[in-house]
Amino acid sequence: MDNLATYAVSEHNTRGRIINETPPSGRSEFQRDRDRIIHSKAFRRLEYKTQVFVNHEGDLFRTRLTHSLEVAQIGRSIARNLRLNEDLVEAITLAHDLGHTPFGHAGQDALNQCMKAYGGFEHNLQSLRVVDILEERYAEFDGLNLCFETRAGILKHASRKNARNLGEVGERFILNQRPALEAQLANLADEIAYNNHDVDDGLRSGLIDLEQLQNVGVFSRHWSVVKRKYPALAGRRLIHETIRAMINIVVTDLTVQSTQNIKEARIGNLADVYDAPPLIGFSPAIRKEQQELKKFLHEHLYLHFRVMRMSSKASHIIQRLFDAFSANVRLLPVKHQQKFRQIGHQAIADYIAGMTDRYAIKEYQRLFAVGQAD
Ligand code: MG
């Protein structure tokens, strides 16, 4: 980490941890954050949480865990290119989905609906809640006591109302400031990862096909290049070479465009970053292509009837669980009953959000299937 840019987050300009700790030896503060995230319970649960395809649909589809690892890989490469803090980017990217419910976005929407009367549910906020409060590992504090910049990077969005209750990590939403470049980068690495791996998983599932993808500019352009270079190549290798080229072009574009943005805005230090407009971004042409790809995936994959059927089942499971626990708190495991007495329905949301897909399905069977063991 010697060669960091002057505007990168570092151990010299960090706002530190809520509870002061002895500095680590042999690793940086942000490596320590990364290590704490990897050792957390919520991180291990990502293996059994849906990205797009529910965990039991096939062994080769991305899960939240492999998605997070791909985001970290892309984020770290770009961080190194831009001389940003690679350890911080790794920590943010590995933690960015820790608050996701089971069953992906369908689960999050259902839980948000259930929690409407109690302040709603938002997975970003929940990710922060996991690292700030819910993890129980350390003698001296709840949560993981991560550095300010890691927490700020995990909190991608917050309404002004929620931001007011979050202390210093919520301040930027009230002051209309940007997060550090490492957080901006983590956010775009997420987008690059899912846009590309969802093409791969979509094709593997058979829900989208190559013919449809020929109408998507960025795919057909790289497909033709690969085809010309390797006329005999077919099947999955041809798909992988195309997606590889699609990732490479956006990573390179993001590096070049962001370098230019930083230069033009005359960014000298971290405070300049907070007050500048967003600086990590694609060139207009690549941005347009990415939007086209996103739109395609939305229409043809995320809204595919087979994905929708699973989403509808997922909403049903989450709603029934929430309603059952709300109607009779004694159906909750004892630990969560105790929490309910302290924090009300948020305790039910915490319990449900923490579930993996298969745990939620099992819990549903335990509560509603006649003849099922408890
Ligand atoms: Mg993500």
Short mmCIF file of N, CA, C and O in Angstrom, two decimals, residues 8 29 99 104 144 168 232 235 243 277 356 358 361:
data_model
loop_
_atom_site.label_atom_id
_atom_site.label_comp_id
_atom_site.label_asym_id
_atom_site.label_seq_id
_atom_site.Cartn_x
_atom_site.Cartn_y
_atom_site.Cartn_z
N ALA A 8 -6.55 8.80 -1.93
CA ALA A 8 -7.05 7.48 -1.50
C ALA A 8 -7.28 7.50 0.01
O ALA A 8 -6.67 8.30 0.73
N GLU A 29 -5.14 -1.59 8.91
CA GLU A 29 -6.47 -1.48 9.53
C GLU A 29 -7.54 -2.03 8.57
O GLU A 29 -8.52 -2.63 8.99
N GLY A 99 -26.38 -7.93 4.13
CA GLY A 99 -27.73 -7.72 4.68
C GLY A 99 -28.85 -8.25 3.80
O GLY A 99 -30.02 -8.02 4.10
N GLY A 104 -33.01 -13.26 -2.81
CA GLY A 104 -32.69 -12.08 -3.60
C GLY A 104 -33.68 -10.94 -3.46
O GLY A 104 -34.23 -10.71 -2.39
N LEU A 144 -18.70 -5.73 14.29
CA LEU A 144 -17.30 -5.95 13.94
C LEU A 144 -16.42 -4.74 14.19
O LEU A 144 -15.21 -4.80 13.96
N GLU A 168 -22.50 9.57 12.35
CA GLU A 168 -21.59 10.18 11.37
C GLU A 168 -21.59 9.45 10.02
O GLU A 168 -21.34 10.06 8.99
N ALA A 232 -13.19 -21.49 -35.23
CA ALA A 232 -13.64 -22.85 -34.90
C ALA A 232 -14.23 -22.95 -33.49
O ALA A 232 -14.80 -23.98 -33.12
N GLY A 235 -19.63 -23.18 -28.36
CA GLY A 235 -20.11 -23.57 -27.03
C GLY A 235 -19.69 -22.63 -25.93
O GLY A 235 -19.55 -21.42 -26.14
N ILE A 243 -17.60 -12.90 -22.78
CA ILE A 243 -17.85 -12.22 -21.50
C ILE A 243 -16.54 -11.66 -20.92
O ILE A 243 -16.51 -10.57 -20.37
N PRO A 277 -18.36 16.07 -7.49
CA PRO A 277 -19.38 15.15 -8.01
C PRO A 277 -18.80 13.73 -8.08
O PRO A 277 -17.59 13.56 -7.88
N THR A 356 -30.81 -18.18 5.32
CA THR A 356 -30.43 -18.57 3.97
C THR A 356 -31.70 -19.04 3.26
O THR A 356 -32.73 -19.25 3.92
N ARG A 358 -32.40 -21.95 2.00
CA ARG A 358 -32.86 -23.27 2.46
C ARG A 358 -33.33 -23.24 3.90
O ARG A 358 -34.23 -23.97 4.27
N ILE A 361 -36.93 -21.97 3.76
CA ILE A 361 -37.84 -23.02 3.27
C ILE A 361 -38.11 -24.03 4.40
O ILE A 361 -39.25 -24.43 4.64
#
